[in-house]
Amino acid sequence: MKSEQINQAFEYAKTRYAGLGIDVEKAIADMDKLSISLHCWQADDVKGFETGNDELTGGIQVTGNYPGKARTIAELRADIDKAMSLIPGEHRVNLHALYGDFGGEKVDRDQIEVKHFQSWIDWAKDKGYKLDFNATCFSHEKSADGFTLSHRDPAIREFWVEHVIRCRKIAEEIGRQLGSKCIHNIWIPDGSKDLIVDRSLYRQNLKNSLDKIFEYKSNDELMLDSIECKLFGIGSESFVVGSHEFYMGYGIANNKMITLDAGHFHPTEVISDKISSLLLFTPEILLHVSRGVRWDSDHVVILNDELQAIAQEIIRAKALDRVHVGLDFFDASINRIGAYVIGVRATQKAFLQALLEPSAQLNSFEANGQNFERLALLEEAKSLPWAAVYDYYCSTKGITPAEDYISDIQEYERNVTSKR
Ligand code: RNT
Ligand code: ZN
């Protein structure tokens, strides 16, 4: 796209939006503040860098064998750098504990320390990224029977409690070194393929383990805890200990953030409609922006109705400063770096559209019971020239706009990933 074209389209968009009382420059400035957390696990199919650990377990699955996945920490960092170079704005990287820099050593999960993540912190500092963190309670022999923090065996529960406490401390140190609150998310795979008789026992165990984990009081200025529910996983179809009710109850009772993963609910249940309720009872929310398709909760995020609804709900609730936005998908069937760029750009476009909504007029229609007018304006707003604003935003940040980035990804594939 030629810059002349971009500027012309932007000038038109500015006038068009001004006619509706919308300040385009302000919408751009607000969107620019939205830091999206890029999940490191898209680049290598959730494999990580633990010595001798190759198997992904825990009811999550990556399908596809597109060539070029990151095999080393250096490759994964290079891939994230490439993706970041095609995304306007300043963003975060979301690490999982199994991505530590273990230097060929076998370090079990109850032994990890900040030193295993120091090279990530240094890299992030060098590149200007902020980091988030996750305990890894899957892909491990002590989670092989499907249970971790809720296990019947107290020794196994203890092992995972120790792991998560260590992860929370690592997150705290990340926050300290990078000068930005690190969000630590807890998702556990615990559940069962077939019927469980004593559901209460497992939920009581999980509650007790979480209580122990949070006995370590971290510094709220450096890190924040979040807890993530799920409806079912592959191999945990009949029972998941950490259900929505479980974590919503725990989070509200204990003032913890709740993670809403877009792929973790019934197929017709949406997370967008949960935001305005949860925000009344929890201080902040973490989103795992994902796209569920039939049994899979983790397809690449695209600009679909639900993504738009999520962004609208946050903007309409004026809650951009209380919602943390992370991505969570893994697709091994297409270019993995391209997948990141598609997902982040789609998310930004959804927020930009929401920020450009003619909200004053819409609210006034609603307050006056003018429901036809409300629906008509909502429909018209869909085809306002928001894409011209996004292209302009990309170009002011020196980022390849629109579909032109496809060839950047192709070039990286030719020169880098296809040679792996
Ligand atoms: C799994 C959860 C969880 C994971 C990551 C890898 O269903 O969504 O967030 O995707 O922790
Ligand atoms: Zn998730």
Coordinates of C-alpha atoms and ligand atoms in Angstrom, one line a residue:
M1 CA 0.0 0.0 0.0
K2 CA 1.3 3.4 -0.9
S3 CA 1.6 5.9 2.0
E4 CA -0.3 8.5 -0.1
Q5 CA -3.2 6.1 -0.4
I6 CA -3.1 5.4 3.3
N7 CA -3.1 9.1 4.2
Q8 CA -5.9 9.9 1.8
A9 CA -8.1 7.2 3.2
F10 CA -7.3 8.3 6.7
E11 CA -8.3 11.9 6.0
Y12 CA -11.6 10.7 4.7
A13 CA -12.1 8.4 7.7
K14 CA -11.3 11.2 10.1
T15 CA -14.0 13.5 8.5
R16 CA -16.5 10.6 8.4
Y17 CA -16.0 9.8 12.1
A18 CA -15.9 13.5 13.1
G19 CA -19.4 13.7 11.6
L20 CA -20.5 11.2 14.2
G21 CA -18.7 13.0 17.0
I22 CA -15.8 10.6 17.2
D23 CA -12.2 11.7 17.7
V24 CA -10.1 9.3 15.6
E25 CA -6.8 10.5 17.1
K26 CA -8.0 9.8 20.6
A27 CA -9.2 6.3 19.6
I28 CA -5.7 5.6 18.1
A29 CA -4.0 6.9 21.3
D30 CA -6.2 4.7 23.5
M31 CA -5.6 1.6 21.4
D32 CA -1.9 2.3 21.4
K33 CA -2.0 1.8 25.2
L34 CA -3.3 -1.7 24.8
S35 CA -0.4 -4.1 25.4
I36 CA -1.3 -7.6 24.2
S37 CA 0.5 -10.6 25.8
L38 CA 1.9 -12.9 23.1
H39 CA 1.9 -16.5 24.3
C40 CA 5.3 -18.0 23.7
W41 CA 3.8 -21.4 23.1
Q42 CA 2.5 -20.8 19.6
A43 CA 6.0 -20.8 18.1
D44 CA 6.9 -24.4 19.2
D45 CA 3.6 -26.2 19.7
V46 CA 3.7 -26.0 23.5
K47 CA 6.9 -28.1 23.7
G48 CA 9.1 -25.9 25.8
F49 CA 12.8 -26.4 26.6
E50 CA 12.9 -28.8 29.5
T51 CA 15.7 -31.3 29.1
G52 CA 14.3 -34.6 27.8
N53 CA 10.7 -33.5 27.8
D54 CA 8.9 -33.9 24.5
E55 CA 5.4 -34.9 25.2
L56 CA 2.5 -32.6 25.5
T57 CA -0.1 -33.9 27.9
G58 CA -2.9 -32.4 30.0
G59 CA -5.8 -32.5 27.6
I60 CA -4.4 -29.9 25.3
Q61 CA -3.4 -30.8 21.8
V62 CA -1.6 -29.2 18.9
T63 CA -2.5 -30.5 15.5
G64 CA -0.6 -30.0 12.3
N65 CA 3.0 -30.5 11.2
Y66 CA 3.8 -27.3 9.3
P67 CA 7.6 -27.1 9.0
G68 CA 9.7 -24.6 10.8
K69 CA 8.8 -24.7 14.4
A70 CA 11.2 -23.1 16.9
R71 CA 13.5 -25.8 18.3
T72 CA 15.7 -23.7 20.6
I73 CA 15.3 -20.7 22.8
A74 CA 17.2 -18.6 20.3
E75 CA 14.9 -19.6 17.5
L76 CA 11.8 -19.0 19.6
R77 CA 13.0 -15.5 20.5
A78 CA 13.8 -14.7 16.9
D79 CA 10.3 -15.8 15.9
I80 CA 8.7 -13.6 18.5
D81 CA 10.9 -10.7 17.5
K82 CA 9.8 -11.2 13.9
A83 CA 6.1 -11.3 14.9
M84 CA 6.6 -8.2 17.0
S85 CA 8.1 -6.4 14.1
L86 CA 4.8 -6.8 12.2
I87 CA 2.6 -5.6 15.0
P88 CA 2.2 -1.9 15.9
G89 CA 2.5 -0.9 19.5
E90 CA 4.3 -2.2 22.6
H91 CA 3.5 -5.7 23.7
R92 CA 4.2 -8.4 26.2
V93 CA 5.4 -12.0 26.0
N94 CA 3.7 -14.7 28.1
L95 CA 6.1 -17.4 29.3
H96 CA 5.3 -20.8 30.6
A97 CA 7.5 -22.4 33.3
L98 CA 8.6 -25.2 30.9
Y99 CA 10.3 -22.6 28.7
G100 CA 13.1 -22.0 31.2
D101 CA 16.7 -21.7 30.0
F102 CA 17.9 -24.9 31.7
G103 CA 21.2 -25.2 29.8
G104 CA 20.8 -28.9 29.2
E105 CA 20.4 -29.6 32.9
K106 CA 17.4 -31.6 34.2
V107 CA 15.6 -29.3 36.6
D108 CA 12.4 -30.6 38.0
R109 CA 9.4 -28.3 38.4
D110 CA 9.8 -28.1 42.1
Q111 CA 13.4 -26.9 41.7
I112 CA 13.0 -24.0 39.2
E113 CA 14.3 -20.6 40.1
V114 CA 14.7 -17.1 38.7
K115 CA 18.1 -18.0 37.3
H116 CA 16.4 -20.3 34.8
F117 CA 14.5 -17.3 33.4
Q118 CA 17.1 -14.6 33.7
S119 CA 18.1 -14.8 30.1
W120 CA 14.4 -14.3 29.2
I121 CA 14.3 -11.2 31.4
D122 CA 17.5 -9.9 29.9
W123 CA 16.2 -10.5 26.4
A124 CA 12.9 -8.8 27.2
K125 CA 14.7 -5.8 28.7
D126 CA 16.9 -5.5 25.7
K127 CA 13.9 -5.6 23.3
G128 CA 11.6 -3.5 25.4
Y129 CA 9.0 -6.2 26.0
K130 CA 7.3 -6.9 29.3
L131 CA 6.7 -10.4 30.5
D132 CA 3.9 -12.5 32.0
F133 CA 4.3 -16.0 33.5
N134 CA 2.5 -19.3 34.0
A135 CA 3.1 -22.3 36.2
T136 CA 3.2 -25.5 34.1
C137 CA 1.1 -28.2 35.6
F138 CA 1.0 -30.5 32.6
S139 CA 3.4 -32.5 30.4
H140 CA 5.0 -34.1 33.5
E141 CA 5.1 -37.6 35.0
K142 CA 3.4 -36.2 38.2
S143 CA 0.4 -35.1 36.1
A144 CA 0.2 -38.3 34.0
D145 CA -2.9 -39.6 35.7
G146 CA -4.8 -36.4 35.1
F147 CA -4.5 -34.8 38.5
T148 CA -2.1 -32.3 40.1
L149 CA -3.1 -29.7 42.7
S150 CA -6.3 -31.8 43.4
H151 CA -4.6 -35.2 43.5
R152 CA -5.6 -37.8 46.1
D153 CA -2.0 -38.2 47.0
P154 CA -0.8 -35.4 49.3
A155 CA 2.8 -35.8 48.2
I156 CA 1.8 -35.1 44.6
R157 CA -0.3 -32.1 45.7
E158 CA 2.7 -30.8 47.7
F159 CA 5.0 -31.1 44.6
W160 CA 2.7 -28.9 42.6
V161 CA 2.1 -26.5 45.4
E162 CA 5.8 -26.0 45.6
H163 CA 6.0 -25.5 41.8
V164 CA 3.4 -22.9 41.7
I165 CA 4.8 -21.0 44.7
R166 CA 8.2 -20.9 42.9
C167 CA 6.5 -19.7 39.8
R168 CA 4.8 -16.9 41.7
K169 CA 8.1 -15.8 43.1
I170 CA 9.7 -15.9 39.6
A171 CA 6.8 -13.7 38.4
E172 CA 7.4 -11.3 41.2
E173 CA 11.1 -11.0 40.3
I174 CA 10.2 -10.5 36.6
G175 CA 7.9 -7.7 37.6
R176 CA 10.7 -6.1 39.7
Q177 CA 13.4 -6.3 37.0
L178 CA 11.2 -5.2 34.1
G179 CA 9.3 -2.5 36.1
S180 CA 5.9 -3.8 35.0
K181 CA 3.5 -6.0 36.9
C182 CA 3.8 -9.6 35.8
I183 CA 0.6 -11.5 35.5
H184 CA 0.9 -15.0 36.8
N185 CA -1.8 -17.4 35.6
I186 CA -2.7 -20.8 37.0
W187 CA -4.3 -23.3 34.8
I188 CA -4.3 -27.0 35.8
P189 CA -5.4 -29.9 33.7
D190 CA -7.1 -31.8 36.6
G191 CA -10.0 -33.8 35.4
S192 CA -11.2 -37.2 34.3
K193 CA -12.3 -38.9 31.1
D194 CA -15.1 -40.8 32.9
L195 CA -17.4 -40.4 35.8
I196 CA -16.1 -39.3 39.1
V197 CA -18.1 -40.2 42.2
D198 CA -16.5 -38.0 44.8
R199 CA -16.3 -34.6 43.0
S200 CA -16.3 -32.8 46.3
L201 CA -13.1 -34.4 47.4
Y202 CA -11.1 -33.2 44.3
R203 CA -12.5 -29.7 44.6
Q204 CA -11.8 -29.5 48.3
N205 CA -8.2 -30.7 47.6
L206 CA -7.8 -28.0 44.9
K207 CA -9.1 -25.3 47.3
N208 CA -6.7 -26.4 50.0
S209 CA -3.8 -26.4 47.6
L210 CA -4.7 -22.9 46.3
D211 CA -4.9 -21.7 49.9
K212 CA -1.4 -23.0 50.5
I213 CA -0.1 -21.4 47.3
F214 CA -1.5 -18.0 48.2
E215 CA -0.1 -18.2 51.7
Y216 CA 3.0 -16.7 50.1
K217 CA 1.9 -13.0 49.9
S218 CA 3.5 -11.5 46.9
N219 CA 3.9 -7.8 46.2
D220 CA 0.9 -6.6 44.3
E221 CA 3.0 -3.9 42.7
L222 CA 5.2 -6.5 41.1
M223 CA 2.8 -9.4 40.2
L224 CA -0.8 -10.4 40.1
D225 CA -2.3 -13.8 40.3
S226 CA -5.0 -15.1 38.0
I227 CA -6.9 -18.4 37.9
E228 CA -8.3 -20.1 34.8
C229 CA -11.2 -22.4 34.5
K230 CA -12.2 -24.8 31.8
L231 CA -15.2 -26.8 30.8
F232 CA -13.5 -30.0 29.5
G233 CA -10.3 -31.2 27.9
I234 CA -9.2 -34.1 25.7
G235 CA -9.3 -36.9 28.1
S236 CA -11.1 -34.9 30.8
E237 CA -14.5 -34.9 29.2
S238 CA -16.6 -36.0 32.2
F239 CA -15.1 -33.9 34.9
V240 CA -12.8 -30.9 35.3
V241 CA -12.0 -29.9 38.9
G242 CA -11.3 -26.3 38.1
S243 CA -14.7 -25.4 36.6
H244 CA -16.0 -21.9 36.1
E245 CA -18.0 -22.0 39.3
F246 CA -15.0 -23.2 41.2
Y247 CA -12.7 -20.5 40.2
M248 CA -15.2 -17.7 40.1
G249 CA -16.1 -18.6 43.7
Y250 CA -12.5 -18.9 44.7
G251 CA -11.5 -15.7 42.9
I252 CA -14.2 -13.6 44.4
A253 CA -13.8 -15.0 47.9
N254 CA -10.0 -14.4 47.8
N255 CA -9.7 -11.3 45.7
K256 CA -7.9 -13.0 42.8
M257 CA -8.1 -12.2 39.2
I258 CA -10.1 -14.6 37.0
T259 CA -9.0 -15.7 33.6
L260 CA -11.6 -16.0 30.9
D261 CA -10.4 -18.1 28.0
A262 CA -12.7 -17.7 25.0
G263 CA -12.5 -21.4 24.2
H264 CA -13.3 -22.8 27.6
F265 CA -17.1 -22.7 27.7
H266 CA -20.0 -24.4 26.1
P267 CA -20.0 -23.7 22.3
T268 CA -22.8 -21.2 22.5
E269 CA -21.6 -19.6 25.7
V270 CA -19.6 -16.5 25.2
I271 CA -17.1 -14.7 27.5
S272 CA -18.0 -11.3 26.2
D273 CA -21.2 -11.4 28.3
K274 CA -19.3 -12.4 31.5
I275 CA -17.1 -9.3 31.5
S276 CA -19.6 -6.7 32.9
S277 CA -20.7 -9.1 35.6
L278 CA -17.3 -10.2 36.7
L279 CA -15.9 -6.7 36.9
L280 CA -18.4 -5.9 39.6
F281 CA -16.9 -8.5 41.8
T282 CA -13.2 -8.9 40.9
P283 CA -10.6 -6.2 40.7
E284 CA -9.3 -7.1 37.3
I285 CA -9.7 -9.8 34.7
L286 CA -7.3 -11.7 32.5
L287 CA -8.5 -12.7 29.0
H288 CA -7.1 -15.6 27.0
V289 CA -8.2 -14.5 23.6
S290 CA -8.7 -17.7 21.6
R291 CA -11.1 -19.2 19.1
G292 CA -13.0 -22.4 19.9
V293 CA -13.9 -24.6 17.0
R294 CA -15.9 -27.7 17.9
W295 CA -13.7 -29.7 20.3
D296 CA -10.7 -27.4 20.0
S297 CA -10.5 -24.4 22.2
D298 CA -7.4 -22.9 20.6
H299 CA -7.7 -21.9 16.9
V300 CA -6.0 -18.8 15.7
V301 CA -7.9 -15.7 16.7
I302 CA -9.7 -13.9 13.9
L303 CA -11.9 -10.8 13.7
N304 CA -15.2 -12.6 14.3
D305 CA -18.4 -11.5 16.1
E306 CA -17.2 -12.7 19.5
L307 CA -13.9 -11.0 19.4
Q308 CA -15.7 -7.8 18.5
A309 CA -18.2 -8.3 21.3
I310 CA -15.3 -8.9 23.8
A311 CA -13.7 -5.6 22.8
Q312 CA -17.0 -3.7 22.8
E313 CA -17.9 -4.9 26.3
I314 CA -14.5 -3.8 27.7
I315 CA -14.7 -0.4 26.0
R316 CA -18.3 0.2 26.7
A317 CA -17.7 -0.7 30.4
K318 CA -14.7 1.8 30.3
A319 CA -12.6 -1.1 31.7
L320 CA -9.6 -1.1 29.5
D321 CA -7.4 -0.5 32.5
R322 CA -8.9 -3.4 34.4
V323 CA -8.6 -6.1 31.7
H324 CA -5.4 -7.8 30.7
V325 CA -5.4 -9.2 27.2
G326 CA -3.4 -12.2 26.4
L327 CA -3.6 -14.6 23.5
D328 CA -3.9 -18.3 23.8
F329 CA -4.0 -20.5 20.7
F330 CA -1.7 -23.1 19.1
D331 CA -1.9 -24.0 15.5
A332 CA 0.8 -26.2 13.9
S333 CA -0.9 -26.4 10.5
I334 CA 0.1 -22.9 9.2
N335 CA 3.1 -20.6 9.4
R336 CA 3.4 -20.2 13.2
I337 CA 4.7 -16.6 13.1
G338 CA 1.9 -15.7 10.7
A339 CA -0.5 -17.1 13.2
Y340 CA 0.7 -14.6 15.8
V341 CA 0.4 -11.7 13.5
I342 CA -3.1 -12.6 12.4
G343 CA -4.2 -13.0 16.0
V344 CA -2.7 -9.8 17.4
R345 CA -3.8 -7.7 14.5
A346 CA -7.4 -9.1 14.7
T347 CA -7.4 -8.3 18.4
Q348 CA -6.2 -4.7 17.8
K349 CA -8.8 -4.2 15.0
A350 CA -11.5 -5.3 17.3
F351 CA -10.5 -2.9 20.0
L352 CA -10.0 -0.1 17.5
Q353 CA -13.5 -0.7 16.1
A354 CA -14.9 -0.6 19.6
L355 CA -13.1 2.6 20.4
L356 CA -14.5 4.2 17.3
E357 CA -18.0 3.3 18.1
P358 CA -20.5 6.2 18.1
S359 CA -21.2 5.5 21.8
A360 CA -22.8 8.8 22.8
Q361 CA -25.5 8.4 20.1
L362 CA -26.0 4.7 20.8
N363 CA -26.4 5.3 24.5
S364 CA -28.9 8.1 23.9
F365 CA -31.0 5.9 21.5
E366 CA -31.0 3.2 24.1
A367 CA -32.0 5.5 27.0
N368 CA -34.9 6.9 24.9
G369 CA -36.1 3.4 23.9
Q370 CA -35.3 4.1 20.2
N371 CA -34.5 0.5 19.5
F372 CA -34.7 0.7 15.7
E373 CA -32.3 3.6 15.7
R374 CA -29.9 1.8 18.0
L375 CA -29.9 -1.3 15.8
A376 CA -29.5 0.7 12.6
L377 CA -26.5 2.6 13.9
L378 CA -24.9 -0.5 15.2
E379 CA -25.2 -2.0 11.7
E380 CA -23.9 1.1 10.0
A381 CA -21.0 1.3 12.4
K382 CA -19.7 -2.0 11.2
S383 CA -18.9 -0.6 7.8
L384 CA -17.4 2.7 8.9
P385 CA -13.9 3.2 7.6
W386 CA -12.1 1.8 10.7
A387 CA -9.7 -0.2 8.5
A388 CA -8.3 3.0 7.1
V389 CA -7.6 4.1 10.6
Y390 CA -5.8 0.8 11.4
D391 CA -3.6 1.1 8.3
Y392 CA -2.7 4.6 9.2
Y393 CA -1.8 3.5 12.8
C394 CA 0.5 0.9 11.3
S395 CA 2.1 3.3 9.0
T396 CA 2.8 5.9 11.7
K397 CA 4.5 3.2 13.7
G398 CA 6.6 2.1 10.7
I399 CA 4.8 -1.2 10.5
T400 CA 3.9 -2.9 7.2
P401 CA 0.1 -2.2 6.8
A402 CA -2.7 -4.5 5.7
E403 CA -2.0 -7.6 3.5
D404 CA 1.4 -6.3 2.6
Y405 CA 2.8 -8.1 5.7
I406 CA 2.1 -11.5 4.1
S407 CA 5.2 -11.2 2.0
D408 CA 7.3 -10.3 5.1
I409 CA 6.2 -13.6 6.6
Q410 CA 6.9 -15.4 3.4
E411 CA 10.4 -13.9 3.2
Y412 CA 11.1 -15.0 6.8
E413 CA 9.9 -18.4 6.0
R414 CA 12.2 -18.6 2.9
N415 CA 15.2 -17.3 4.8
V416 CA 14.7 -18.7 8.3
T417 CA 12.0 -21.2 9.2
S418 CA 12.1 -23.4 6.1
K419 CA 15.8 -24.1 6.8
R420 CA 15.1 -25.6 10.2
Ligands
RNT1 C1 -5.5 -24.8 28.5 C2 -5.5 -23.3 28.9 C3 -4.1 -22.8 29.2 C4 -3.1 -23.3 28.2 C5 -1.7 -22.7 28.4 C6 -0.7 -23.4 27.6 O1 -6.7 -25.2 28.1 O2 -6.1 -22.5 28.0 O3 -4.2 -21.4 29.3 O4 -3.5 -23.0 26.9 O5 -1.5 -22.6 29.7
ZN2 ZN -6.0 -20.4 28.3

